PDB file of N, CA, C and O in Angstrom:
ATOM      1  N   UNK A   1     151.269  49.933  -2.385  1.00 62.00           N
ATOM      2  CA  UNK A   1     151.943  48.949  -3.015  1.00 62.00           C
ATOM      3  C   UNK A   1     150.986  48.100  -3.421  1.00 62.00           C
ATOM      4  O   UNK A   1     149.858  47.886  -2.802  1.00 62.00           O
ATOM      5  N   UNK A   2     151.052  47.598  -4.615  1.00 85.00           N
ATOM      6  CA  UNK A   2     149.917  46.666  -5.015  1.00 85.00           C
ATOM      7  C   UNK A   2     150.379  45.356  -5.741  1.00 85.00           C
ATOM      8  O   UNK A   2     151.801  45.563  -5.916  1.00 85.00           O
ATOM      9  N   UNK A   3     149.914  44.532  -5.915  1.00 92.00           N
ATOM     10  CA  UNK A   3     150.274  43.236  -6.533  1.00 92.00           C
ATOM     11  C   UNK A   3     150.797  43.514  -7.875  1.00 92.00           C
ATOM     12  O   UNK A   3     150.000  44.037  -8.814  1.00 92.00           O
ATOM     13  N   UNK A   4     151.725  43.035  -8.192  1.00 94.00           N
ATOM     14  CA  UNK A   4     152.197  43.047  -9.591  1.00 94.00           C
ATOM     15  C   UNK A   4     152.038  41.447 -10.429  1.00 94.00           C
ATOM     16  O   UNK A   4     152.405  40.534  -9.962  1.00 94.00           O
ATOM     17  N   UNK A   5     151.060  41.512 -11.454  1.00 94.00           N
ATOM     18  CA  UNK A   5     150.689  40.405 -12.325  1.00 94.00           C
ATOM     19  C   UNK A   5     151.517  40.402 -13.493  1.00 94.00           C
ATOM     20  O   UNK A   5     151.676  41.482 -14.206  1.00 94.00           O
ATOM     21  N   UNK A   6     151.883  39.372 -13.635  1.00 95.00           N
ATOM     22  CA  UNK A   6     152.938  38.871 -14.673  1.00 95.00           C
ATOM     23  C   UNK A   6     152.238  38.028 -15.953  1.00 95.00           C
ATOM     24  O   UNK A   6     152.324  38.188 -17.146  1.00 95.00           O
ATOM     25  N   UNK A   7     151.005  37.115 -15.440  1.00 94.00           N
ATOM     26  CA  UNK A   7     150.328  36.440 -16.394  1.00 94.00           C
ATOM     27  C   UNK A   7     148.831  36.514 -15.554  1.00 94.00           C
ATOM     28  O   UNK A   7     148.712  36.142 -14.482  1.00 94.00           O
ATOM     29  N   UNK A   8     147.726  36.854 -16.481  1.00 96.00           N
ATOM     30  CA  UNK A   8     146.230  36.847 -15.878  1.00 96.00           C
ATOM     31  C   UNK A   8     145.702  36.538 -17.084  1.00 96.00           C
ATOM     32  O   UNK A   8     145.328  37.524 -17.878  1.00 96.00           O
ATOM     33  N   UNK A   9     145.149  35.370 -17.295  1.00 96.00           N
ATOM     34  CA  UNK A   9     144.481  34.951 -18.253  1.00 96.00           C
ATOM     35  C   UNK A   9     143.700  33.646 -17.893  1.00 96.00           C
ATOM     36  O   UNK A   9     143.774  32.804 -17.395  1.00 96.00           O
ATOM     37  N   UNK A  10     142.259  33.981 -18.938  1.00 96.00           N
ATOM     38  CA  UNK A  10     141.328  33.065 -18.453  1.00 96.00           C
ATOM     39  C   UNK A  10     141.718  31.869 -19.864  1.00 96.00           C
ATOM     40  O   UNK A  10     141.711  32.238 -20.994  1.00 96.00           O
ATOM     41  N   UNK A  11     142.050  30.554 -19.321  1.00 96.00           N
ATOM     42  CA  UNK A  11     142.427  29.531 -20.380  1.00 96.00           C
ATOM     43  C   UNK A  11     141.403  28.525 -20.196  1.00 96.00           C
ATOM     44  O   UNK A  11     140.846  28.129 -19.310  1.00 96.00           O
ATOM     45  N   UNK A  12     141.152  27.755 -21.377  1.00 95.00           N
ATOM     46  CA  UNK A  12     140.778  26.296 -21.382  1.00 95.00           C
ATOM     47  C   UNK A  12     140.748  25.324 -20.295  1.00 95.00           C
ATOM     48  O   UNK A  12     142.149  25.179 -20.075  1.00 95.00           O
ATOM     49  N   UNK A  13     139.982  24.875 -19.643  1.00 94.00           N
ATOM     50  CA  UNK A  13     139.994  23.889 -18.437  1.00 94.00           C
ATOM     51  C   UNK A  13     140.513  22.544 -19.235  1.00 94.00           C
ATOM     52  O   UNK A  13     139.678  22.226 -20.319  1.00 94.00           O
ATOM     53  N   UNK A  14     141.228  21.750 -18.737  1.00 91.00           N
ATOM     54  CA  UNK A  14     141.757  20.741 -18.783  1.00 91.00           C
ATOM     55  C   UNK A  14     140.442  19.662 -18.775  1.00 91.00           C
ATOM     56  O   UNK A  14     139.623  19.595 -18.117  1.00 91.00           O
ATOM     57  N   UNK A  15     140.600  18.495 -19.585  1.00 85.00           N
ATOM     58  CA  UNK A  15     139.393  17.412 -19.631  1.00 85.00           C
ATOM     59  C   UNK A  15     139.143  17.047 -17.871  1.00 85.00           C
ATOM     60  O   UNK A  15     140.111  16.747 -17.364  1.00 85.00           O
ATOM     61  N   UNK A  16     138.048  16.730 -17.364  1.00 86.00           N
ATOM     62  CA  UNK A  16     136.646  16.373 -18.162  1.00 86.00           C
ATOM     63  C   UNK A  16     135.907  17.697 -18.559  1.00 86.00           C
ATOM     64  O   UNK A  16     134.660  17.655 -18.390  1.00 86.00           O
ATOM     65  N   UNK A  17     136.626  18.977 -18.181  1.00 83.00           N
ATOM     66  CA  UNK A  17     135.639  20.246 -18.176  1.00 83.00           C
ATOM     67  C   UNK A  17     135.178  20.963 -19.610  1.00 83.00           C
ATOM     68  O   UNK A  17     135.423  22.138 -19.691  1.00 83.00           O
ATOM     69  N   UNK A  18     135.027  20.054 -20.485  1.00 81.00           N
ATOM     70  CA  UNK A  18     135.253  20.559 -21.809  1.00 81.00           C
ATOM     71  C   UNK A  18     134.493  21.819 -21.906  1.00 81.00           C
ATOM     72  O   UNK A  18     133.362  22.111 -21.455  1.00 81.00           O
ATOM     73  N   UNK A  19     135.220  23.056 -22.561  1.00 89.00           N
ATOM     74  CA  UNK A  19     134.254  24.272 -22.808  1.00 89.00           C
ATOM     75  C   UNK A  19     134.403  25.305 -21.821  1.00 89.00           C
ATOM     76  O   UNK A  19     134.120  26.458 -21.918  1.00 89.00           O
ATOM     77  N   UNK A  20     134.898  24.633 -20.259  1.00 95.00           N
ATOM     78  CA  UNK A  20     134.721  25.600 -19.440  1.00 95.00           C
ATOM     79  C   UNK A  20     136.404  26.177 -19.251  1.00 95.00           C
ATOM     80  O   UNK A  20     137.270  25.792 -20.212  1.00 95.00           O
ATOM     81  N   UNK A  21     136.324  27.112 -18.357  1.00 96.00           N
ATOM     82  CA  UNK A  21     137.907  27.853 -18.360  1.00 96.00           C
ATOM     83  C   UNK A  21     138.085  28.183 -16.802  1.00 96.00           C
ATOM     84  O   UNK A  21     137.348  28.319 -15.976  1.00 96.00           O
ATOM     85  N   UNK A  22     139.506  28.430 -16.676  1.00 95.00           N
ATOM     86  CA  UNK A  22     140.089  28.838 -15.579  1.00 95.00           C
ATOM     87  C   UNK A  22     140.805  29.793 -15.385  1.00 95.00           C
ATOM     88  O   UNK A  22     141.559  29.691 -16.697  1.00 95.00           O
ATOM     89  N   UNK A  23     141.201  30.737 -14.634  1.00 96.00           N
ATOM     90  CA  UNK A  23     141.963  31.924 -14.436  1.00 96.00           C
ATOM     91  C   UNK A  23     143.372  31.346 -14.168  1.00 96.00           C
ATOM     92  O   UNK A  23     143.490  30.861 -12.924  1.00 96.00           O
ATOM     93  N   UNK A  24     144.174  31.549 -14.960  1.00 97.00           N
ATOM     94  CA  UNK A  24     145.647  31.355 -14.696  1.00 97.00           C
ATOM     95  C   UNK A  24     146.492  32.591 -14.373  1.00 97.00           C
ATOM     96  O   UNK A  24     146.463  33.678 -15.181  1.00 97.00           O
ATOM     97  N   UNK A  25     147.062  32.986 -13.236  1.00 97.00           N
ATOM     98  CA  UNK A  25     147.906  33.913 -12.763  1.00 97.00           C
ATOM     99  C   UNK A  25     149.285  33.433 -12.211  1.00 97.00           C
ATOM    100  O   UNK A  25     149.272  32.668 -11.537  1.00 97.00           O
ATOM    101  N   UNK A  26     150.346  34.323 -12.743  1.00 97.00           N
ATOM    102  CA  UNK A  26     151.521  34.587 -11.939  1.00 97.00           C
ATOM    103  C   UNK A  26     151.580  35.864 -11.638  1.00 97.00           C
ATOM    104  O   UNK A  26     151.492  36.680 -12.380  1.00 97.00           O
ATOM    105  N   UNK A  27     152.072  35.908 -10.371  1.00 96.00           N
ATOM    106  CA  UNK A  27     152.031  37.443  -9.697  1.00 96.00           C
ATOM    107  C   UNK A  27     153.017  37.538  -8.766  1.00 96.00           C
ATOM    108  O   UNK A  27     153.434  36.496  -7.948  1.00 96.00           O
ATOM    109  N   UNK A  28     153.325  38.692  -7.972  1.00 96.00           N
ATOM    110  CA  UNK A  28     154.221  38.923  -7.044  1.00 96.00           C
ATOM    111  C   UNK A  28     153.185  39.617  -5.975  1.00 96.00           C
ATOM    112  O   UNK A  28     152.848  40.755  -6.486  1.00 96.00           O
ATOM    113  N   UNK A  29     152.824  38.975  -4.804  1.00 94.00           N
ATOM    114  CA  UNK A  29     152.099  39.711  -3.839  1.00 94.00           C
ATOM    115  C   UNK A  29     152.688  40.916  -3.264  1.00 94.00           C
ATOM    116  O   UNK A  29     153.790  41.165  -3.137  1.00 94.00           O
ATOM    117  N   UNK A  30     151.777  41.799  -3.025  1.00 92.00           N
ATOM    118  CA  UNK A  30     152.557  43.132  -2.619  1.00 92.00           C
ATOM    119  C   UNK A  30     153.538  43.023  -1.310  1.00 92.00           C
ATOM    120  O   UNK A  30     153.219  42.279  -0.302  1.00 92.00           O
ATOM    121  N   UNK A  31     154.711  43.507  -1.527  1.00 90.00           N
ATOM    122  CA  UNK A  31     155.776  43.404  -0.451  1.00 90.00           C
ATOM    123  C   UNK A  31     155.966  42.140  -0.217  1.00 90.00           C
ATOM    124  O   UNK A  31     157.247  42.127   0.729  1.00 90.00           O
ATOM    125  N   UNK A  32     155.938  41.235  -1.111  1.00 90.00           N
ATOM    126  CA  UNK A  32     156.672  39.885  -0.919  1.00 90.00           C
ATOM    127  C   UNK A  32     157.829  39.897  -2.123  1.00 90.00           C
ATOM    128  O   UNK A  32     157.815  40.408  -3.056  1.00 90.00           O
ATOM    129  N   UNK A  33     158.970  38.759  -1.814  1.00 91.00           N
ATOM    130  CA  UNK A  33     159.839  38.506  -2.684  1.00 91.00           C
ATOM    131  C   UNK A  33     159.766  37.059  -3.309  1.00 91.00           C
ATOM    132  O   UNK A  33     160.759  36.489  -3.343  1.00 91.00           O
ATOM    133  N   UNK A  34     158.539  36.871  -3.768  1.00 94.00           N
ATOM    134  CA  UNK A  34     158.346  35.496  -4.311  1.00 94.00           C
ATOM    135  C   UNK A  34     157.277  35.617  -5.327  1.00 94.00           C
ATOM    136  O   UNK A  34     156.416  36.639  -5.120  1.00 94.00           O
ATOM    137  N   UNK A  35     157.039  34.883  -6.251  1.00 97.00           N
ATOM    138  CA  UNK A  35     155.914  34.856  -7.136  1.00 97.00           C
ATOM    139  C   UNK A  35     155.089  33.635  -6.616  1.00 97.00           C
ATOM    140  O   UNK A  35     155.297  32.608  -5.882  1.00 97.00           O
ATOM    141  N   UNK A  36     153.719  33.946  -7.234  1.00 97.00           N
ATOM    142  CA  UNK A  36     152.781  32.763  -6.679  1.00 97.00           C
ATOM    143  C   UNK A  36     152.017  32.518  -8.344  1.00 97.00           C
ATOM    144  O   UNK A  36     152.000  33.370  -9.123  1.00 97.00           O
ATOM    145  N   UNK A  37     151.795  31.265  -8.055  1.00 97.00           N
ATOM    146  CA  UNK A  37     150.917  30.715  -9.700  1.00 97.00           C
ATOM    147  C   UNK A  37     149.661  30.034  -9.067  1.00 97.00           C
ATOM    148  O   UNK A  37     149.618  29.342  -7.918  1.00 97.00           O
ATOM    149  N   UNK A  38     148.520  30.705  -9.516  1.00 97.00           N
ATOM    150  CA  UNK A  38     147.141  30.225  -8.893  1.00 97.00           C
ATOM    151  C   UNK A  38     146.413  30.036 -10.176  1.00 97.00           C
ATOM    152  O   UNK A  38     146.487  30.608 -11.242  1.00 97.00           O
ATOM    153  N   UNK A  39     145.751  29.057  -9.981  1.00 96.00           N
ATOM    154  CA  UNK A  39     144.799  28.481 -11.039  1.00 96.00           C
ATOM    155  C   UNK A  39     143.341  28.612 -10.266  1.00 96.00           C
ATOM    156  O   UNK A  39     143.021  27.824  -9.463  1.00 96.00           O
ATOM    157  N   UNK A  40     142.449  29.433 -10.981  1.00 95.00           N
ATOM    158  CA  UNK A  40     141.246  29.741 -10.405  1.00 95.00           C
ATOM    159  C   UNK A  40     139.780  28.885 -10.447  1.00 95.00           C
ATOM    160  O   UNK A  40     140.257  27.700 -11.001  1.00 95.00           O
ATOM    161  N   UNK A  41     139.103  28.979  -9.999  1.00 94.00           N
ATOM    162  CA  UNK A  41     137.616  28.269 -10.025  1.00 94.00           C
ATOM    163  C   UNK A  41     137.173  27.871 -11.276  1.00 94.00           C
ATOM    164  O   UNK A  41     137.428  29.113 -12.135  1.00 94.00           O
ATOM    165  N   UNK A  42     136.685  26.903 -11.939  1.00 94.00           N
ATOM    166  CA  UNK A  42     136.105  26.888 -13.152  1.00 94.00           C
ATOM    167  C   UNK A  42     135.082  28.279 -13.370  1.00 94.00           C
ATOM    168  O   UNK A  42     134.284  28.734 -12.637  1.00 94.00           O
ATOM    169  N   UNK A  43     135.095  28.911 -14.573  1.00 94.00           N
ATOM    170  CA  UNK A  43     134.177  29.887 -15.112  1.00 94.00           C
ATOM    171  C   UNK A  43     134.270  31.191 -14.277  1.00 94.00           C
ATOM    172  O   UNK A  43     133.170  31.863 -14.260  1.00 94.00           O
ATOM    173  N   UNK A  44     135.448  31.298 -13.367  1.00 94.00           N
ATOM    174  CA  UNK A  44     135.340  32.724 -12.563  1.00 94.00           C
ATOM    175  C   UNK A  44     136.573  33.308 -13.060  1.00 94.00           C
ATOM    176  O   UNK A  44     137.687  32.946 -13.008  1.00 94.00           O
ATOM    177  N   UNK A  45     136.411  34.550 -13.840  1.00 94.00           N
ATOM    178  CA  UNK A  45     137.610  35.565 -14.221  1.00 94.00           C
ATOM    179  C   UNK A  45     137.599  36.406 -13.317  1.00 94.00           C
ATOM    180  O   UNK A  45     136.922  37.466 -12.793  1.00 94.00           O
ATOM    181  N   UNK A  46     138.970  36.697 -12.970  1.00 92.00           N
ATOM    182  CA  UNK A  46     139.671  38.015 -12.047  1.00 92.00           C
ATOM    183  C   UNK A  46     138.745  37.809 -10.652  1.00 92.00           C
ATOM    184  O   UNK A  46     138.492  39.050 -10.107  1.00 92.00           O
ATOM    185  N   UNK A  47     138.480  36.750  -9.916  1.00 92.00           N
ATOM    186  CA  UNK A  47     138.154  36.590  -8.549  1.00 92.00           C
ATOM    187  C   UNK A  47     139.027  36.528  -7.664  1.00 92.00           C
ATOM    188  O   UNK A  47     138.863  36.695  -6.494  1.00 92.00           O
ATOM    189  N   UNK A  48     140.222  36.233  -7.876  1.00 90.00           N
ATOM    190  CA  UNK A  48     141.387  35.920  -7.050  1.00 90.00           C
ATOM    191  C   UNK A  48     141.057  34.639  -6.183  1.00 90.00           C
ATOM    192  O   UNK A  48     141.500  34.699  -4.910  1.00 90.00           O
ATOM    193  N   UNK A  49     140.452  34.021  -6.274  1.00 91.00           N
ATOM    194  CA  UNK A  49     140.062  32.731  -5.838  1.00 91.00           C
ATOM    195  C   UNK A  49     140.641  31.568  -6.578  1.00 91.00           C
ATOM    196  O   UNK A  49     141.048  31.269  -7.678  1.00 91.00           O
ATOM    197  N   UNK A  50     141.000  30.389  -5.879  1.00 93.00           N
ATOM    198  CA  UNK A  50     141.446  29.207  -6.615  1.00 93.00           C
ATOM    199  C   UNK A  50     142.990  28.574  -5.743  1.00 93.00           C
ATOM    200  O   UNK A  50     143.170  29.491  -4.743  1.00 93.00           O
ATOM    201  N   UNK A  51     143.441  27.752  -6.120  1.00 95.00           N
ATOM    202  CA  UNK A  51     144.543  27.114  -5.445  1.00 95.00           C
ATOM    203  C   UNK A  51     145.831  27.856  -5.993  1.00 95.00           C
ATOM    204  O   UNK A  51     145.791  27.962  -7.022  1.00 95.00           O
ATOM    205  N   UNK A  52     146.754  28.086  -4.909  1.00 96.00           N
ATOM    206  CA  UNK A  52     147.898  29.044  -5.564  1.00 96.00           C
ATOM    207  C   UNK A  52     149.016  28.139  -4.856  1.00 96.00           C
ATOM    208  O   UNK A  52     148.977  27.350  -3.652  1.00 96.00           O
ATOM    209  N   UNK A  53     150.193  28.194  -5.662  1.00 97.00           N
ATOM    210  CA  UNK A  53     151.637  27.613  -5.062  1.00 97.00           C
ATOM    211  C   UNK A  53     152.682  28.968  -5.043  1.00 97.00           C
ATOM    212  O   UNK A  53     152.699  29.759  -5.771  1.00 97.00           O
ATOM    213  N   UNK A  54     153.351  29.009  -4.081  1.00 97.00           N
ATOM    214  CA  UNK A  54     154.453  29.835  -3.895  1.00 97.00           C
ATOM    215  C   UNK A  54     155.599  29.354  -4.702  1.00 97.00           C
ATOM    216  O   UNK A  54     156.113  28.195  -4.516  1.00 97.00           O
ATOM    217  N   UNK A  55     156.342  30.614  -5.366  1.00 96.00           N
ATOM    218  CA  UNK A  55     157.431  29.840  -6.322  1.00 96.00           C
ATOM    219  C   UNK A  55     158.479  30.837  -5.989  1.00 96.00           C
ATOM    220  O   UNK A  55     158.552  32.046  -6.111  1.00 96.00           O
ATOM    221  N   UNK A  56     159.538  30.475  -5.309  1.00 95.00           N
ATOM    222  CA  UNK A  56     160.808  31.234  -4.911  1.00 95.00           C
ATOM    223  C   UNK A  56     161.818  30.955  -6.341  1.00 95.00           C
ATOM    224  O   UNK A  56     161.283  30.636  -7.261  1.00 95.00           O
ATOM    225  N   UNK A  57     162.691  31.599  -6.360  1.00 95.00           N
ATOM    226  CA  UNK A  57     163.836  31.366  -7.535  1.00 95.00           C
ATOM    227  C   UNK A  57     163.755  30.160  -7.983  1.00 95.00           C
ATOM    228  O   UNK A  57     163.658  29.970  -8.934  1.00 95.00           O
ATOM    229  N   UNK A  58     164.392  29.314  -7.034  1.00 96.00           N
ATOM    230  CA  UNK A  58     164.502  27.877  -7.456  1.00 96.00           C
ATOM    231  C   UNK A  58     163.329  27.194  -8.125  1.00 96.00           C
ATOM    232  O   UNK A  58     163.528  26.635  -9.260  1.00 96.00           O
ATOM    233  N   UNK A  59     162.273  27.447  -7.572  1.00 96.00           N
ATOM    234  CA  UNK A  59     160.989  26.876  -8.080  1.00 96.00           C
ATOM    235  C   UNK A  59     160.579  27.566  -9.516  1.00 96.00           C
ATOM    236  O   UNK A  59     160.125  26.806 -10.464  1.00 96.00           O
ATOM    237  N   UNK A  60     160.551  28.660  -9.576  1.00 95.00           N
ATOM    238  CA  UNK A  60     160.031  29.329 -10.787  1.00 95.00           C
ATOM    239  C   UNK A  60     161.314  28.991 -11.969  1.00 95.00           C
ATOM    240  O   UNK A  60     160.389  28.660 -12.969  1.00 95.00           O
ATOM    241  N   UNK A  61     162.422  28.627 -11.936  1.00 95.00           N
ATOM    242  CA  UNK A  61     163.553  28.329 -12.640  1.00 95.00           C
ATOM    243  C   UNK A  61     162.960  26.788 -12.909  1.00 95.00           C
ATOM    244  O   UNK A  61     163.270  26.536 -14.205  1.00 95.00           O
ATOM    245  N   UNK A  62     162.742  25.906 -12.268  1.00 96.00           N
ATOM    246  CA  UNK A  62     162.506  24.683 -12.145  1.00 96.00           C
ATOM    247  C   UNK A  62     160.811  24.749 -13.238  1.00 96.00           C
ATOM    248  O   UNK A  62     160.891  23.778 -14.310  1.00 96.00           O
ATOM    249  N   UNK A  63     160.147  25.635 -12.920  1.00 95.00           N
ATOM    250  CA  UNK A  63     158.904  25.611 -13.730  1.00 95.00           C
ATOM    251  C   UNK A  63     159.273  25.713 -15.104  1.00 95.00           C
ATOM    252  O   UNK A  63     158.585  25.465 -16.088  1.00 95.00           O
ATOM    253  N   UNK A  64     159.968  26.811 -15.046  1.00 94.00           N
ATOM    254  CA  UNK A  64     160.389  27.553 -16.948  1.00 94.00           C
ATOM    255  C   UNK A  64     161.124  26.418 -17.474  1.00 94.00           C
ATOM    256  O   UNK A  64     160.952  26.156 -18.700  1.00 94.00           O
ATOM    257  N   UNK A  65     162.020  25.854 -16.862  1.00 95.00           N
ATOM    258  CA  UNK A  65     162.779  24.889 -17.495  1.00 95.00           C
ATOM    259  C   UNK A  65     161.877  23.645 -17.870  1.00 95.00           C
ATOM    260  O   UNK A  65     161.933  23.047 -18.797  1.00 95.00           O
ATOM    261  N   UNK A  66     160.962  23.206 -17.022  1.00 96.00           N
ATOM    262  CA  UNK A  66     159.999  22.022 -17.395  1.00 96.00           C
ATOM    263  C   UNK A  66     158.956  22.585 -18.555  1.00 96.00           C
ATOM    264  O   UNK A  66     158.779  21.737 -19.192  1.00 96.00           O
ATOM    265  N   UNK A  67     158.562  23.587 -18.600  1.00 94.00           N
ATOM    266  CA  UNK A  67     157.483  24.580 -19.487  1.00 94.00           C
ATOM    267  C   UNK A  67     158.550  24.418 -20.979  1.00 94.00           C
ATOM    268  O   UNK A  67     158.083  23.967 -22.044  1.00 94.00           O
ATOM    269  N   UNK A  68     159.730  24.764 -20.741  1.00 94.00           N
ATOM    270  CA  UNK A  68     160.604  24.819 -22.026  1.00 94.00           C
ATOM    271  C   UNK A  68     160.776  23.296 -22.701  1.00 94.00           C
ATOM    272  O   UNK A  68     160.843  23.341 -23.684  1.00 94.00           O
ATOM    273  N   UNK A  69     160.934  22.444 -21.782  1.00 95.00           N
ATOM    274  CA  UNK A  69     161.272  20.925 -22.112  1.00 95.00           C
ATOM    275  C   UNK A  69     159.896  20.112 -22.883  1.00 95.00           C
ATOM    276  O   UNK A  69     159.846  19.512 -23.908  1.00 95.00           O
ATOM    277  N   UNK A  70     158.886  20.591 -22.068  1.00 96.00           N
ATOM    278  CA  UNK A  70     157.490  20.226 -22.513  1.00 96.00           C
ATOM    279  C   UNK A  70     157.317  20.916 -23.875  1.00 96.00           C
ATOM    280  O   UNK A  70     156.882  20.303 -25.063  1.00 96.00           O
ATOM    281  N   UNK A  71     157.432  22.112 -24.217  1.00 95.00           N
ATOM    282  CA  UNK A  71     157.585  22.742 -25.524  1.00 95.00           C
ATOM    283  C   UNK A  71     158.384  22.350 -26.533  1.00 95.00           C
ATOM    284  O   UNK A  71     157.727  21.800 -27.651  1.00 95.00           O
ATOM    285  N   UNK A  72     159.705  21.856 -26.355  1.00 95.00           N
ATOM    286  CA  UNK A  72     160.529  21.255 -27.123  1.00 95.00           C
ATOM    287  C   UNK A  72     160.190  19.817 -27.599  1.00 95.00           C
ATOM    288  O   UNK A  72     159.854  19.721 -29.027  1.00 95.00           O
ATOM    289  N   UNK A  73     159.377  19.198 -26.556  1.00 97.00           N
ATOM    290  CA  UNK A  73     158.618  17.633 -27.015  1.00 97.00           C
ATOM    291  C   UNK A  73     157.824  17.953 -27.965  1.00 97.00           C
ATOM    292  O   UNK A  73     157.553  17.135 -28.735  1.00 97.00           O
ATOM    293  N   UNK A  74     156.901  19.048 -27.740  1.00 97.00           N
ATOM    294  CA  UNK A  74     155.409  19.167 -28.736  1.00 97.00           C
ATOM    295  C   UNK A  74     156.077  19.736 -30.055  1.00 97.00           C
ATOM    296  O   UNK A  74     155.045  19.834 -31.023  1.00 97.00           O
ATOM    297  N   UNK A  75     157.167  20.145 -30.078  1.00 96.00           N
ATOM    298  CA  UNK A  75     157.736  20.890 -31.175  1.00 96.00           C
ATOM    299  C   UNK A  75     157.241  22.315 -31.356  1.00 96.00           C
ATOM    300  O   UNK A  75     157.277  22.808 -32.539  1.00 96.00           O
ATOM    301  N   UNK A  76     156.853  22.846 -30.155  1.00 96.00           N
ATOM    302  CA  UNK A  76     156.527  24.656 -30.125  1.00 96.00           C
ATOM    303  C   UNK A  76     158.062  25.257 -30.342  1.00 96.00           C
ATOM    304  O   UNK A  76     159.019  24.971 -30.006  1.00 96.00           O
ATOM    305  N   UNK A  77     157.689  26.498 -31.097  1.00 94.00           N
ATOM    306  CA  UNK A  77     158.969  27.235 -31.059  1.00 94.00           C
ATOM    307  C   UNK A  77     159.444  27.798 -29.788  1.00 94.00           C
ATOM    308  O   UNK A  77     158.277  28.415 -29.090  1.00 94.00           O
ATOM    309  N   UNK A  78     160.565  27.961 -29.463  1.00 92.00           N
ATOM    310  CA  UNK A  78     160.836  28.333 -28.289  1.00 92.00           C
ATOM    311  C   UNK A  78     162.191  29.255 -28.307  1.00 92.00           C
ATOM    312  O   UNK A  78     162.666  29.942 -27.617  1.00 92.00           O
ATOM    313  N   UNK A  79     162.786  29.537 -29.894  1.00 90.00           N
ATOM    314  CA  UNK A  79     163.904  30.431 -29.995  1.00 90.00           C
ATOM    315  C   UNK A  79     164.089  31.694 -29.604  1.00 90.00           C
ATOM    316  O   UNK A  79     165.086  32.347 -29.244  1.00 90.00           O
ATOM    317  N   UNK A  80     162.697  32.313 -29.455  1.00 89.00           N
ATOM    318  CA  UNK A  80     162.518  33.602 -29.114  1.00 89.00           C
ATOM    319  C   UNK A  80     162.243  33.886 -27.683  1.00 89.00           C
ATOM    320  O   UNK A  80     162.075  34.646 -26.898  1.00 89.00           O
ATOM    321  N   UNK A  81     162.305  32.798 -26.873  1.00 82.00           N
ATOM    322  CA  UNK A  81     162.045  32.831 -25.508  1.00 82.00           C
ATOM    323  C   UNK A  81     163.372  32.994 -24.765  1.00 82.00           C
ATOM    324  O   UNK A  81     164.509  32.194 -25.220  1.00 82.00           O
ATOM    325  N   UNK A  82     163.517  33.495 -23.282  1.00 62.00           N
ATOM    326  CA  UNK A  82     164.729  33.255 -22.748  1.00 62.00           C
ATOM    327  C   UNK A  82     165.141  32.054 -22.113  1.00 62.00           C
ATOM    328  O   UNK A  82     164.727  31.271 -22.311  1.00 62.00           O
TER     329      UNK A  82
END
């Protein structure tokens, strides 16, 4: 069995780290029944290091709801999202 990745992307780091990037991952660890959200170290791609939080179903739904609310606030299109 292997870890299942759902998001795995090097993204711009927030201020004050202009121009630098962090790996952002959402994945299900092998054999587990929860998701994890990990934000990697600065400028390290695919190293599997960084801070992670465990997301059970309730936490994942709350995170999704928060993202959708923030996207609506900024005027991002969300009509194509679940």
